């Protein structure tokens, strides 16, 4: 099979299209023909060797995969060749105290799909049946590949961690990203008022079509001033933060008293100054969020099947153009997700 491999950490030129031995499923595993595979910023960190995850080259990237089962390993029951599936991102033990209390993303012995097996920048992938989720036929391949991380993360942050209520106001940072555009849709669907920010007016226009009520251009406008103007000086109940750096502090300053900031990323600055005094005097909360549960993804798959949410796909590339696909993502001008199409004959 063809796969995109890197043999040393570094830039785009480390990515090589190679012919690898066809993988074969072991006991309890299935072989998947990969129809679509979505890119994530984490892929860039992994390629550059700065992900803070235990990854060693040679390595095949790709965390979000949709495809059809091509072969069953020994002892696999309940699945057929041809079934349309996506692997759940994370492996978990089902036995530790976190798994037993519905908090699988905190598992004491976790694994990730492209870490413990091989990744989705390839024509085929072997994974354990424990990972598999069914993908409804109504959702196109590219949209299904773009759904899991963006909507799963957004759901976990907004509702499970952030406890967003229908009468509340939320600010979504960087609405042009995959999880930003997902958060706008889910918060709008839940009945919340959605303020969003982005680096360009065109991104704000696209987010408005997805249900954003008010947009702020964080390059040309003062985020905190605009939030206070839009909320009659009160501030927002929840900030959906995944950027880090300046937007983290602006998010804290945009909160109403007793407001919550829920955060899952820090690409623009992982270590930030933090003013303790106004934080505790206004009784604010900062809430960490990591991954999501299978149940949360399945809820989002059902909403997508009903047409209530739409994963936003910016551009689709063949596997041979993985470098161009990553370059497009790294320019950060896109709105929504970038998707590879490794094996078109496995398409829906
Ligand atoms: Zn566990």
Tab-separated table of C-alpha atoms and ligand atoms in Angstrom:
chain	number	residue	atom	x	y	z
A	1	UNK	CA	0.000	0.000	0.000
A	2	UNK	CA	0.990	3.625	-0.444
A	3	UNK	CA	1.615	5.705	2.661
A	4	UNK	CA	3.148	9.069	3.514
A	5	UNK	CA	6.038	8.500	5.925
A	6	UNK	CA	8.554	10.726	7.691
A	7	UNK	CA	11.878	9.237	8.825
A	8	UNK	CA	13.114	12.208	10.851
A	9	UNK	CA	11.424	15.109	12.613
A	10	UNK	CA	11.298	18.316	10.616
A	11	UNK	CA	9.537	20.364	7.960
A	12	UNK	CA	7.283	19.489	5.040
A	13	UNK	CA	10.196	18.034	3.039
A	14	UNK	CA	10.504	15.139	5.503
A	15	UNK	CA	7.217	13.702	4.130
A	16	UNK	CA	7.773	10.895	1.612
A	17	UNK	CA	5.244	8.914	-0.378
A	18	UNK	CA	6.363	5.276	-0.048
A	19	UNK	CA	5.229	1.770	-0.877
A	20	UNK	CA	4.840	-0.148	2.411
A	21	UNK	CA	3.941	-3.833	2.948
A	22	UNK	CA	0.154	-4.340	2.996
A	23	UNK	CA	-0.921	-4.513	6.647
A	24	UNK	CA	-2.801	-7.621	7.844
A	25	UNK	CA	-5.267	-7.669	10.735
A	26	UNK	CA	-4.314	-9.742	13.779
A	27	UNK	CA	-6.761	-11.339	16.229
A	28	UNK	CA	-9.468	-8.854	17.229
A	29	UNK	CA	-8.431	-6.408	14.532
A	30	UNK	CA	-9.800	-5.240	11.182
A	31	UNK	CA	-8.153	-3.882	8.049
A	32	UNK	CA	-9.682	-0.615	6.797
A	33	UNK	CA	-9.439	0.802	3.264
A	34	UNK	CA	-9.046	4.508	4.000
A	35	UNK	CA	-11.514	6.610	1.993
A	36	UNK	CA	-10.779	9.921	3.723
A	37	UNK	CA	-8.369	11.155	6.376
A	38	UNK	CA	-8.548	14.611	7.958
A	39	UNK	CA	-5.517	16.722	8.914
A	40	UNK	CA	-4.987	18.241	12.361
A	41	UNK	CA	-2.548	20.813	13.739
A	42	UNK	CA	-1.310	18.081	16.068
A	43	UNK	CA	0.076	16.376	12.923
A	44	UNK	CA	2.438	19.328	12.447
A	45	UNK	CA	3.637	19.129	16.060
A	46	UNK	CA	4.207	15.384	15.717
A	47	UNK	CA	6.124	15.824	12.435
A	48	UNK	CA	8.283	18.548	14.002
A	49	UNK	CA	8.911	16.457	17.145
A	50	UNK	CA	7.349	18.992	19.536
A	51	UNK	CA	4.029	17.260	20.310
A	52	UNK	CA	4.996	16.209	23.866
A	53	UNK	CA	3.667	12.739	22.964
A	54	UNK	CA	5.959	9.673	22.804
A	55	UNK	CA	6.388	9.413	19.022
A	56	UNK	CA	9.421	8.061	17.139
A	57	UNK	CA	10.026	8.039	13.354
A	58	UNK	CA	9.551	6.374	10.945
A	59	UNK	CA	5.951	7.430	11.335
A	60	UNK	CA	2.690	7.643	9.372
A	61	UNK	CA	0.537	10.606	10.463
A	62	UNK	CA	-3.261	10.732	10.465
A	63	UNK	CA	-5.639	10.612	13.431
A	64	UNK	CA	-9.045	10.943	11.732
A	65	UNK	CA	-9.972	8.169	9.358
A	66	UNK	CA	-13.119	7.059	7.572
A	67	UNK	CA	-13.273	3.995	5.358
A	68	UNK	CA	-14.624	0.515	4.780
A	69	UNK	CA	-13.602	-2.732	6.412
A	70	UNK	CA	-11.492	-4.687	3.905
A	71	UNK	CA	-10.666	-7.774	6.015
A	72	UNK	CA	-11.469	-9.234	9.431
A	73	UNK	CA	-8.903	-10.685	11.822
A	74	UNK	CA	-9.420	-13.866	13.804
A	75	UNK	CA	-12.306	-13.835	16.289
A	76	UNK	CA	-13.929	-10.601	15.064
A	77	UNK	CA	-17.693	-10.681	15.471
A	78	UNK	CA	-20.413	-8.131	14.716
A	79	UNK	CA	-18.548	-6.524	11.808
A	80	UNK	CA	-18.575	-7.345	8.084
A	81	UNK	CA	-16.271	-6.632	5.178
A	82	UNK	CA	-17.675	-3.473	3.528
A	83	UNK	CA	-18.977	-1.883	6.750
A	84	UNK	CA	-18.443	1.871	6.790
A	85	UNK	CA	-16.464	2.810	9.893
A	86	UNK	CA	-14.268	5.315	11.677
A	87	UNK	CA	-11.846	4.356	14.435
A	88	UNK	CA	-12.326	6.187	17.711
A	89	UNK	CA	-9.180	8.261	18.221
A	90	UNK	CA	-8.182	6.819	21.557
A	91	UNK	CA	-7.431	3.454	23.064
A	92	UNK	CA	-8.354	3.035	26.690
A	93	UNK	CA	-8.131	0.207	29.230
A	94	UNK	CA	-11.790	0.111	30.442
A	95	UNK	CA	-10.471	-0.848	33.882
A	96	UNK	CA	-8.788	2.119	35.561
A	97	UNK	CA	-10.781	4.454	37.870
A	98	UNK	CA	-11.265	7.013	35.066
A	99	UNK	CA	-12.530	4.498	32.498
A	100	UNK	CA	-14.909	3.037	35.077
A	101	UNK	CA	-16.416	6.472	35.729
A	102	UNK	CA	-17.051	7.475	32.086
A	103	UNK	CA	-13.886	9.573	31.760
A	104	UNK	CA	-12.028	7.468	29.164
A	105	UNK	CA	-9.963	10.396	27.886
A	106	UNK	CA	-8.187	10.414	31.267
A	107	UNK	CA	-7.338	6.681	31.107
A	108	UNK	CA	-4.150	5.750	32.969
A	109	UNK	CA	-2.896	3.731	29.977
A	110	UNK	CA	-4.157	5.491	26.853
A	111	UNK	CA	-3.091	5.095	23.234
A	112	UNK	CA	-3.852	7.017	20.066
A	113	UNK	CA	-4.821	5.564	16.762
A	114	UNK	CA	-1.786	6.718	14.765
A	115	UNK	CA	0.562	6.187	17.726
A	116	UNK	CA	-0.314	2.648	18.693
A	117	UNK	CA	-1.043	1.467	15.134
A	118	UNK	CA	-0.275	3.318	11.927
A	119	UNK	CA	-1.894	6.519	10.706
A	120	UNK	CA	-4.433	7.670	8.152
A	121	UNK	CA	-2.039	9.242	5.626
A	122	UNK	CA	-2.125	5.809	3.993
A	123	UNK	CA	-4.301	3.622	1.791
A	124	UNK	CA	-4.911	1.125	4.574
A	125	UNK	CA	-4.891	0.937	8.330
A	126	UNK	CA	-5.234	-1.884	10.854
A	127	UNK	CA	-7.000	-1.205	14.115
A	128	UNK	CA	-8.619	-3.036	16.999
A	129	UNK	CA	-12.401	-3.588	16.773
A	130	UNK	CA	-12.594	-1.817	20.122
A	131	UNK	CA	-11.976	1.434	18.205
A	132	UNK	CA	-14.711	1.044	15.595
A	133	UNK	CA	-17.745	3.292	15.250
A	134	UNK	CA	-20.333	2.948	12.485
A	135	UNK	CA	-20.617	5.856	10.062
A	136	UNK	CA	-24.137	6.526	8.693
A	137	UNK	CA	-24.300	6.332	4.875
A	138	UNK	CA	-25.933	9.798	4.743
A	139	UNK	CA	-22.682	11.535	5.750
A	140	UNK	CA	-20.160	11.934	2.887
A	141	UNK	CA	-16.618	10.578	3.446
A	142	UNK	CA	-14.865	13.954	3.661
A	143	UNK	CA	-17.444	15.336	6.089
A	144	UNK	CA	-17.308	12.193	8.240
A	145	UNK	CA	-13.491	12.381	8.391
A	146	UNK	CA	-13.749	16.036	9.410
A	147	UNK	CA	-16.289	15.344	12.167
A	148	UNK	CA	-14.704	13.359	14.975
A	149	UNK	CA	-12.024	15.617	16.476
A	150	UNK	CA	-13.718	18.941	15.717
A	151	UNK	CA	-17.211	18.069	16.929
A	152	UNK	CA	-16.187	15.565	19.600
A	153	UNK	CA	-13.811	18.112	21.152
A	154	UNK	CA	-16.312	20.960	20.814
A	155	UNK	CA	-19.089	18.903	22.425
A	156	UNK	CA	-16.845	17.822	25.318
A	157	UNK	CA	-15.672	21.402	25.898
A	158	UNK	CA	-19.021	23.179	25.566
A	159	UNK	CA	-21.349	20.812	27.364
A	160	UNK	CA	-19.440	18.237	29.430
A	161	UNK	CA	-16.678	20.517	30.718
A	162	UNK	CA	-18.149	24.013	30.149
A	163	UNK	CA	-21.791	23.173	31.074
A	164	UNK	CA	-23.123	25.682	28.539
A	165	UNK	CA	-26.807	26.478	29.051
A	166	UNK	CA	-29.345	27.683	26.466
A	167	UNK	CA	-29.767	31.167	27.974
A	168	UNK	CA	-26.019	31.773	28.135
A	169	UNK	CA	-23.586	33.663	25.937
A	170	UNK	CA	-20.404	31.965	24.723
A	171	UNK	CA	-17.374	33.423	22.948
A	172	UNK	CA	-15.697	31.018	20.528
A	173	UNK	CA	-12.050	31.892	19.793
A	174	UNK	CA	-10.766	31.395	16.228
A	175	UNK	CA	-14.026	30.401	14.542
A	176	UNK	CA	-12.175	29.569	11.319
A	177	UNK	CA	-10.574	26.415	12.722
A	178	UNK	CA	-12.158	22.974	12.623
A	179	UNK	CA	-13.118	22.996	16.302
A	180	UNK	CA	-14.097	26.684	16.201
A	181	UNK	CA	-16.564	26.145	13.348
A	182	UNK	CA	-17.901	23.048	15.142
A	183	UNK	CA	-18.330	24.937	18.432
A	184	UNK	CA	-20.296	27.707	16.687
A	185	UNK	CA	-22.738	25.149	15.276
A	186	UNK	CA	-23.183	23.137	18.494
A	187	UNK	CA	-23.575	26.228	20.711
A	188	UNK	CA	-26.098	27.738	18.287
A	189	UNK	CA	-28.023	24.457	18.147
A	190	UNK	CA	-28.113	24.420	21.976
A	191	UNK	CA	-29.778	27.840	21.988
A	192	UNK	CA	-26.847	29.888	23.290
A	193	UNK	CA	-25.882	33.336	21.982
A	194	UNK	CA	-22.618	32.938	20.078
A	195	UNK	CA	-19.923	35.600	19.811
A	196	UNK	CA	-16.964	34.519	17.689
A	197	UNK	CA	-13.588	35.941	16.799
A	198	UNK	CA	-11.198	35.361	13.916
A	199	UNK	CA	-8.215	36.936	12.173
A	200	UNK	CA	-10.147	37.858	9.002
A	201	UNK	CA	-13.581	39.249	8.106
A	202	UNK	CA	-14.176	36.484	5.522
A	203	UNK	CA	-13.878	33.867	8.288
A	204	UNK	CA	-16.418	35.793	10.374
A	205	UNK	CA	-18.814	35.885	7.429
A	206	UNK	CA	-18.563	32.106	7.041
A	207	UNK	CA	-19.109	31.585	10.787
A	208	UNK	CA	-22.204	33.815	10.684
A	209	UNK	CA	-23.688	31.393	8.120
A	210	UNK	CA	-23.139	28.590	10.676
A	211	UNK	CA	-25.080	30.362	13.442
A	212	UNK	CA	-22.655	32.883	14.978
A	213	UNK	CA	-24.590	35.920	16.249
A	214	UNK	CA	-21.742	38.470	16.532
A	215	UNK	CA	-18.242	38.480	15.039
A	216	UNK	CA	-15.066	40.202	16.236
A	217	UNK	CA	-11.941	40.588	14.074
A	218	UNK	CA	-9.196	40.089	16.672
A	219	UNK	CA	-6.557	41.659	14.381
A	220	UNK	CA	-8.396	44.972	13.913
A	221	UNK	CA	-10.733	45.171	16.938
A	222	UNK	CA	-10.254	45.083	20.707
A	223	UNK	CA	-11.807	41.748	21.708
A	224	UNK	CA	-12.587	42.639	25.337
A	225	UNK	CA	-14.041	46.045	24.458
A	226	UNK	CA	-16.281	44.491	21.780
A	227	UNK	CA	-17.463	41.697	24.097
A	228	UNK	CA	-18.373	44.255	26.777
A	229	UNK	CA	-20.194	46.399	24.207
A	230	UNK	CA	-22.158	43.369	22.925
A	231	UNK	CA	-23.084	42.162	26.444
A	232	UNK	CA	-23.949	45.573	27.992
A	233	UNK	CA	-20.767	45.510	30.059
A	234	UNK	CA	-21.470	42.121	31.620
A	235	UNK	CA	-19.122	39.779	29.766
A	236	UNK	CA	-19.743	36.251	28.458
A	237	UNK	CA	-20.651	33.199	30.558
A	238	UNK	CA	-18.277	30.852	28.767
A	239	UNK	CA	-15.158	31.245	26.634
A	240	UNK	CA	-14.294	28.413	24.239
A	241	UNK	CA	-10.481	28.629	24.112
A	242	UNK	CA	-8.052	26.535	22.069
A	243	UNK	CA	-5.494	29.096	20.886
A	244	UNK	CA	-3.351	30.164	23.862
A	245	UNK	CA	-1.150	33.276	23.998
A	246	UNK	CA	-2.951	36.618	23.902
A	247	UNK	CA	-6.385	35.148	23.195
A	248	UNK	CA	-6.226	33.235	26.482
A	249	UNK	CA	-5.811	36.441	28.508
A	250	UNK	CA	-8.394	38.278	26.374
A	251	UNK	CA	-10.757	35.376	26.984
A	252	UNK	CA	-10.308	35.642	30.764
A	253	UNK	CA	-10.882	39.406	30.601
A	254	UNK	CA	-14.050	38.877	28.513
A	255	UNK	CA	-15.713	36.691	31.151
A	256	UNK	CA	-18.650	37.787	33.274
A	257	UNK	CA	-18.379	37.305	37.038
A	258	UNK	CA	-18.530	33.581	37.812
A	259	UNK	CA	-17.710	32.908	34.133
A	260	UNK	CA	-15.850	29.825	32.867
A	261	UNK	CA	-13.053	29.543	30.340
A	262	UNK	CA	-12.666	26.054	28.936
A	263	UNK	CA	-9.399	25.312	27.116
A	264	UNK	CA	-7.984	22.472	25.013
A	265	UNK	CA	-4.980	23.939	23.191
A	266	UNK	CA	-2.250	26.577	23.146
A	267	UNK	CA	-0.554	26.739	19.724
A	268	UNK	CA	-0.104	30.511	19.904
A	269	UNK	CA	1.609	30.461	23.299
A	270	UNK	CA	1.674	27.565	25.746
A	271	UNK	CA	2.949	29.512	28.765
A	272	UNK	CA	1.032	32.708	29.546
A	273	UNK	CA	1.007	35.393	32.263
A	274	UNK	CA	-1.918	35.079	34.631
A	275	UNK	CA	-3.242	37.932	36.803
A	276	UNK	CA	-4.483	36.202	39.955
A	277	UNK	CA	-6.254	39.109	41.702
A	278	UNK	CA	-9.101	39.936	39.250
A	279	UNK	CA	-9.430	36.198	38.562
A	280	UNK	CA	-10.437	35.226	42.098
A	281	UNK	CA	-12.243	38.469	42.925
A	282	UNK	CA	-14.645	37.787	40.018
A	283	UNK	CA	-14.775	34.100	40.929
A	284	UNK	CA	-13.817	32.925	37.441
A	285	UNK	CA	-12.886	29.356	36.464
A	286	UNK	CA	-10.372	27.943	34.000
A	287	UNK	CA	-11.332	24.417	32.956
A	288	UNK	CA	-9.058	22.014	31.093
A	289	UNK	CA	-10.518	19.689	28.481
A	290	UNK	CA	-8.902	16.657	26.840
A	291	UNK	CA	-10.325	14.691	23.919
A	292	UNK	CA	-13.920	13.400	24.236
A	293	UNK	CA	-15.862	10.174	24.673
A	294	UNK	CA	-17.177	7.760	22.092
A	295	UNK	CA	-20.715	8.608	23.213
A	296	UNK	CA	-20.123	12.287	22.435
A	297	UNK	CA	-18.902	11.474	18.907
A	298	UNK	CA	-21.885	9.198	18.313
A	299	UNK	CA	-24.250	12.040	19.301
A	300	UNK	CA	-22.502	14.287	16.766
A	301	UNK	CA	-22.668	11.594	14.045
A	302	UNK	CA	-26.422	11.415	14.598
A	303	UNK	CA	-26.789	15.226	14.394
A	304	UNK	CA	-24.794	15.172	11.132
A	305	UNK	CA	-26.971	12.356	9.792
A	306	UNK	CA	-30.033	14.510	10.497
A	307	UNK	CA	-28.375	17.478	8.756
A	308	UNK	CA	-28.398	19.586	11.940
A	309	UNK	CA	-24.631	20.089	11.896
A	310	UNK	CA	-22.229	20.152	8.947
A	311	UNK	CA	-18.499	19.470	9.245
A	312	UNK	CA	-16.815	22.182	7.215
A	313	UNK	CA	-14.356	20.851	4.632
A	314	UNK	CA	-12.057	23.486	3.135
A	315	UNK	CA	-10.080	21.465	0.596
A	316	UNK	CA	-9.544	17.844	-0.419
A	317	UNK	CA	-6.196	16.479	-1.685
A	318	UNK	CA	-5.098	13.079	-3.043
A	319	UNK	CA	-2.619	11.184	-0.836
A	320	UNK	CA	0.225	12.061	-3.252
A	321	UNK	CA	-0.263	15.741	-2.324
A	322	UNK	CA	0.051	15.335	1.455
A	323	UNK	CA	2.803	17.985	1.503
A	324	UNK	CA	0.570	20.534	-0.228
A	325	UNK	CA	-2.274	19.600	2.118
A	326	UNK	CA	-0.099	20.184	5.203
A	327	UNK	CA	1.324	23.390	3.713
A	328	UNK	CA	-2.227	24.659	3.219
A	329	UNK	CA	-3.045	23.931	6.853
A	330	UNK	CA	0.169	25.560	8.094
A	331	UNK	CA	-0.637	28.818	6.234
A	332	UNK	CA	-3.691	29.090	8.520
A	333	UNK	CA	-5.804	30.815	5.892
A	334	UNK	CA	-8.322	27.982	5.630
A	335	UNK	CA	-11.827	27.802	7.060
A	336	UNK	CA	-12.693	24.284	8.247
A	337	UNK	CA	-10.794	21.062	7.726
A	338	UNK	CA	-8.346	19.797	5.121
A	339	UNK	CA	-8.871	16.192	4.033
A	340	UNK	CA	-6.803	13.573	2.175
A	341	UNK	CA	-8.428	10.996	-0.113
A	342	UNK	CA	-6.121	7.963	0.017
A	343	UNK	CA	-8.387	5.388	-1.605
A	344	UNK	CA	-11.224	6.741	-3.697
A	345	UNK	CA	-12.519	3.241	-4.578
A	346	UNK	CA	-13.406	2.790	-0.885
A	347	UNK	CA	-15.617	5.868	-1.122
A	348	UNK	CA	-19.291	5.903	-0.176
B	1	LIG	ZN1	-8.408	3.295	31.652
